[in-house]
């Protein structure tokens, strides 16, 4: 009896063991954290997690704050009842004790299926628990005995450092039965046999790049979770700046709630912003071992990291191993190449580290920068050497580095950017006057670097100083016998480069004296100074085009001479701008096919079979996009210009800011032609942003050449006539800066506004002198544009004969080059005029070009009917069909039945039937009444 009672007590003890054990463990570690109210849906990631059920092991590895736990928790709570049962364990540092680790794991599984793993739990709690390998083996056997499937999530696995735990878990994964799937969430890659699992296709990985928030997710987070509304451009900027870091976005949201102007604050995002700094300091930096902290703080001054550079900066060795360690630890470090030689820190993390360095060891910062400068100089990376030297304020060393590079082509300053150039400008402007005043080449190179962004007065001062020093030096060495001939040629060559660069800057002003400066420079330059001689050719090209010289043929010859000099140099760095400068002016001169040929040459130069295109290929690509737009290949043009902009952004030459500007200018024009006003607005905003970084002469030149008119066209297309009128009034009361060409472009824009305000007679008066000027200069691309506006103005004055004369001349000029879009973009009034011109000229014979133009209008009409007229047509009691709408548009334009049949390629009887149906549906008796009714209903374009 006593034995029976003891047996019952033992069975009861065993049965209650799991509950007793659970009471000794921390219960909250078995539950997925409750998702925050600010959670946003991320279906692309949950779809990836669904795939985890097909793999034995899933690894979610990313730095702190990328939303690993939140994602797993939300996904786990959404699993259907048919999914494997979810077991969750939140790990901490105490779980490095192997028995405790496995106790938590087995208990989590046992809670899902009571008593299933009781025997194993009892063994774990015995005075002498079995070896960890045995525990893993016993767990495998226990799982195999049943049919139930489990999903085990081990969160914060990076806190596990005990090798016994890693080894036993590795054994479990290697022999994992189909009844169990494991997900590890970690900040660092665990020391498991991941490569073998990859080879066997037994591992699913979700890493930092996948966890980054997209711009759309950022927008949703701010709008729905934080009730903060930001423009799309700002959302994109925030996403880029934070690199999609989820916690960083949340912390910004906390800061934004306390800001009166969120947009202003967003522009100031940095790693020393209070919430972000606190998080990165407490959650990341202070949790690292001392040697890691020292490395992070010492190398945070570097934009890019490689082992030998880090060794030089820290004056130590072992950086290669440390970089690998940081990468494996997901410590906000990003690998930049497949060979794992170059890295960078997450931007906000680098800024937070730099802030800590300033607070703790500010005296070390100039020392670190000097060491980096020396390393870059030794490795012939002058750009970075100069930037680091500038931060040490060792001005003579800076000057030596700047002068060391023999050619402007050797300088590169960041991807497309205004930020890098302006930062460089701020540093170079601090160079002491005594240093600048004694080194002419230093002055020259500073101007070469900053010609787009530095104030014109500073550029002029530097050139004045350089020219004065060099001229004085040459005079002091008179007579010539005192100076070696080769040395004298070298000195004269430098003076010639200074004068050539002065001419280049004056070219933006359109000063006629610029041409005499060019001749002076050429007399001084050596025959093999191809870059400066090509620069002079580009200056002459610009001056002949945009100044009072107004000579297109001379401009073309100068452009071709620039190409010849570039070819003689044998350097792609000169060939690319030479070809592209000539091509973009060819477009303005109305020589589209020649321009296309030049861009094709440049593209071939920048691409080789089997190799990636150079970023500079974006330069000719944007010109090609503009040509395709004019030929009405809008989809191809749009695809090309997006590609061109991305390529230009990757370019690191000092001229990249100009080409990115030109890219957005072409995008604006392409978007206007596609009636994509939202993209056009966005492009204009980008143009305004970049223009603010430029100095005034540079800005005025490129704005007038590419943007003035399209800005006005966008305003008019968006119904912002008041804004356009205000612009004209401001133009009349402000000082008229810029070249004669700048004023001409402003006048064309004014004419468009005058036509929009129904002032055709004033428009004709304004057009006459600028049309004469463009014709005299043989700038046929601009002449065509002005003649089309002239034709529209005559039409508004009801002087059709004059309108057709102007239009006929535009057609004559446009036909050889295949112009289409400049006609179509002028809208329905131009279409009507073209119909009348074809009707007149058709009496003399076929009109294939006019047929092509009108077909383009018809294509445009068909494309836009569903969006505009069709909606109104459907509102009729008996709706008009799409074909009837097309016929109605032709009726409004005055086309006969025969002309309608020819245009739509249908029989005359079919046209008559359509016309009869239109009359019936509109409730009218004849064409005149049909036109009036169509206009009243808003169906006439």
XYZ file of N, CA, C and O in Angstrom, residues 216-281:
264
model
N 7.910 54.291 -49.719
C 6.471 54.124 -49.511
C 6.182 53.753 -48.059
O 5.220 54.248 -47.455
N 7.003 52.879 -47.488
C 6.814 52.495 -46.083
C 7.103 53.669 -45.147
O 6.426 53.844 -44.126
N 8.100 54.465 -45.506
C 8.391 55.666 -44.712
C 7.197 56.612 -44.727
O 6.799 57.165 -43.685
N 6.627 56.800 -45.891
C 5.463 57.677 -46.016
C 4.305 57.166 -45.161
O 3.647 57.937 -44.440
N 4.070 55.861 -45.222
C 2.986 55.260 -44.426
C 3.258 55.418 -42.939
O 2.355 55.723 -42.154
N 4.509 55.203 -42.548
C 4.876 55.315 -41.133
C 4.590 56.712 -40.607
O 3.958 56.878 -39.552
N 5.021 57.734 -41.327
C 4.806 59.102 -40.867
C 3.326 59.497 -40.910
O 2.819 60.136 -39.999
N 2.652 59.058 -41.955
C 1.265 59.492 -42.147
C 0.300 58.763 -41.223
O -0.488 59.394 -40.497
N 0.355 57.426 -41.216
C -0.640 56.649 -40.483
C -0.258 56.431 -39.022
O -1.108 56.473 -38.147
N 1.034 56.194 -38.775
C 1.439 55.866 -37.413
C 1.744 57.102 -36.574
O 1.601 57.075 -35.357
N 2.177 58.179 -37.246
C 2.573 59.364 -36.481
C 1.768 60.607 -36.832
O 2.004 61.671 -36.259
N 0.861 60.484 -37.794
C 0.020 61.601 -38.207
C 0.869 62.802 -38.649
O 0.600 63.946 -38.293
N 1.931 62.510 -39.409
C 2.810 63.558 -39.938
C 2.769 63.479 -41.457
O 3.093 62.449 -42.036
N 2.353 64.562 -42.088
C 2.223 64.600 -43.547
C 3.420 65.330 -44.132
O 3.685 66.483 -43.788
N 4.174 64.641 -44.992
C 5.346 65.244 -45.623
C 5.271 65.062 -47.133
O 4.745 64.054 -47.604
N 5.812 66.003 -47.910
C 5.826 65.856 -49.379
C 6.659 64.643 -49.788
O 7.557 64.206 -49.060
N 6.359 64.131 -50.988
C 7.072 62.944 -51.472
C 8.581 63.187 -51.568
O 9.384 62.293 -51.281
N 8.975 64.417 -51.988
C 10.404 64.698 -52.104
C 11.086 64.610 -50.744
O 12.203 64.099 -50.609
N 10.385 65.092 -49.700
C 10.949 65.049 -48.354
C 11.002 63.625 -47.842
O 11.972 63.220 -47.193
N 9.967 62.849 -48.150
C 9.947 61.439 -47.745
C 11.135 60.708 -48.354
O 11.827 59.926 -47.679
N 11.403 60.969 -49.628
C 12.529 60.323 -50.291
C 13.844 60.740 -49.651
O 14.744 59.926 -49.426
N 13.938 62.022 -49.303
C 15.156 62.529 -48.675
C 15.371 61.885 -47.308
O 16.490 61.480 -46.970
N 14.296 61.781 -46.525
C 14.393 61.180 -45.187
C 14.785 59.711 -45.303
O 15.629 59.213 -44.552
N 14.168 58.999 -46.244
C 14.470 57.575 -46.426
C 15.927 57.382 -46.806
O 16.609 56.493 -46.272
N 16.410 58.214 -47.715
C 17.811 58.119 -48.133
C 18.752 58.460 -46.994
O 19.740 57.764 -46.752
N 18.416 59.530 -46.280
C 19.304 60.003 -45.204
C 19.402 58.986 -44.074
O 20.469 58.781 -43.502
N 18.293 58.351 -43.718
C 18.296 57.357 -42.632
C 18.656 55.966 -43.122
O 18.792 55.046 -42.319
N 18.773 55.810 -44.466
C 19.044 54.513 -45.088
C 18.000 53.476 -44.674
O 18.297 52.296 -44.493
N 16.744 53.947 -44.549
C 15.647 53.035 -44.244
C 15.698 52.443 -42.851
O 15.068 51.406 -42.598
N 16.397 53.073 -41.944
C 16.555 52.562 -40.571
C 15.282 52.842 -39.794
O 14.926 53.976 -39.528
N 14.548 51.783 -39.413
C 13.211 51.918 -38.845
C 13.215 52.713 -37.552
O 12.410 53.633 -37.367
N 14.110 52.368 -36.627
C 14.143 53.091 -35.359
C 14.514 54.555 -35.592
O 13.970 55.454 -34.949
N 15.438 54.810 -36.529
C 15.791 56.183 -36.843
C 14.585 56.980 -37.305
O 14.408 58.139 -36.926
N 13.731 56.353 -38.107
C 12.512 57.028 -38.570
C 11.560 57.289 -37.405
O 10.944 58.360 -37.313
N 11.424 56.311 -36.499
C 10.580 56.509 -35.319
C 11.103 57.661 -34.465
O 10.336 58.507 -33.994
N 12.425 57.694 -34.262
C 13.012 58.742 -33.430
C 12.851 60.108 -34.081
O 12.628 61.112 -33.404
N 12.959 60.146 -35.399
C 12.698 61.411 -36.098
C 11.261 61.857 -35.893
O 10.974 63.031 -35.710
N 10.355 60.874 -35.926
C 8.951 61.196 -35.697
C 8.732 61.819 -34.334
O 7.976 62.788 -34.184
N 9.416 61.311 -33.320
C 9.305 61.896 -31.983
C 9.783 63.338 -31.985
O 9.197 64.210 -31.345
N 10.854 63.592 -32.724
C 11.396 64.943 -32.791
C 10.479 65.862 -33.586
O 10.260 67.011 -33.215
N 9.934 65.329 -34.671
C 9.075 66.143 -35.532
C 7.824 66.614 -34.805
O 7.319 67.691 -35.061
N 7.328 65.805 -33.881
C 6.111 66.184 -33.160
C 6.303 67.466 -32.362
O 5.352 68.148 -32.018
N 7.573 67.787 -32.074
C 7.849 68.968 -31.270
C 8.359 70.133 -32.116
O 8.793 71.143 -31.596
N 8.310 69.975 -33.433
C 8.819 71.013 -34.328
C 7.665 71.799 -34.924
O 6.649 71.244 -35.307
N 7.846 73.124 -35.021
C 6.812 73.929 -35.659
C 6.861 73.787 -37.178
O 5.855 73.914 -37.837
N 8.021 73.521 -37.693
C 8.171 73.353 -39.139
C 8.902 72.049 -39.422
O 10.130 72.014 -39.466
N 8.157 70.935 -39.632
C 8.794 69.637 -39.854
C 9.754 69.633 -41.025
O 10.790 68.994 -40.970
N 9.424 70.369 -42.107
C 10.274 70.335 -43.295
C 11.658 70.910 -42.997
O 12.667 70.390 -43.446
N 11.692 71.986 -42.196
C 12.977 72.570 -41.830
C 13.795 71.596 -41.012
O 14.999 71.437 -41.208
N 13.124 70.913 -40.106
C 13.843 69.973 -39.255
C 14.398 68.802 -40.050
O 15.531 68.378 -39.838
N 13.605 68.277 -40.977
C 14.031 67.115 -41.744
C 15.326 67.408 -42.490
O 16.175 66.533 -42.658
N 15.493 68.651 -42.920
C 16.712 69.020 -43.630
C 17.927 68.982 -42.717
O 19.058 69.017 -43.174
N 17.699 68.890 -41.401
C 18.806 68.919 -40.438
C 19.031 67.558 -39.796
O 19.650 67.462 -38.745
N 18.528 66.503 -40.422
C 18.712 65.162 -39.861
C 20.197 64.873 -39.706
O 20.968 65.030 -40.642
N 20.587 64.444 -38.546
C 21.991 64.086 -38.343
C 22.108 63.115 -37.186
O 21.181 62.937 -36.397
N 23.269 62.496 -37.094
C 23.514 61.520 -36.042
C 23.677 62.142 -34.677
O 23.717 61.425 -33.675
N 23.799 63.486 -34.600
C 23.869 64.095 -33.278
C 22.525 64.689 -32.865
O 22.436 65.416 -31.883
N 21.481 64.363 -33.633
C 20.126 64.699 -33.194
C 19.837 63.905 -31.916
O 20.163 62.727 -31.817
N 19.235 64.530 -30.919
C 19.242 64.013 -29.546
C 18.739 62.582 -29.422
O 19.400 61.713 -28.851
N 17.558 62.293 -29.953
C 16.989 60.955 -29.788
C 17.850 59.894 -30.479
O 18.090 58.812 -29.941
N 18.297 60.223 -31.698
C 19.110 59.269 -32.447
C 20.445 59.050 -31.746
O 20.919 57.921 -31.617
N 21.050 60.143 -31.278
C 22.327 60.033 -30.581
C 22.195 59.162 -29.331
O 23.027 58.278 -29.080
N 21.149 59.400 -28.551
C 20.951 58.607 -27.333
C 20.810 57.129 -27.660
O 21.396 56.271 -26.988
N 20.037 56.827 -28.688
C 19.814 55.416 -29.037
C 21.114 54.756 -29.484
O 21.478 53.672 -29.005
N 21.819 55.395 -30.415
C 23.036 54.792 -30.945
C 24.116 54.680 -29.872
O 24.888 53.717 -29.840
N 24.161 55.651 -28.962
C 25.159 55.603 -27.897
C 24.853 54.505 -26.892
O 25.724 53.691 -26.545
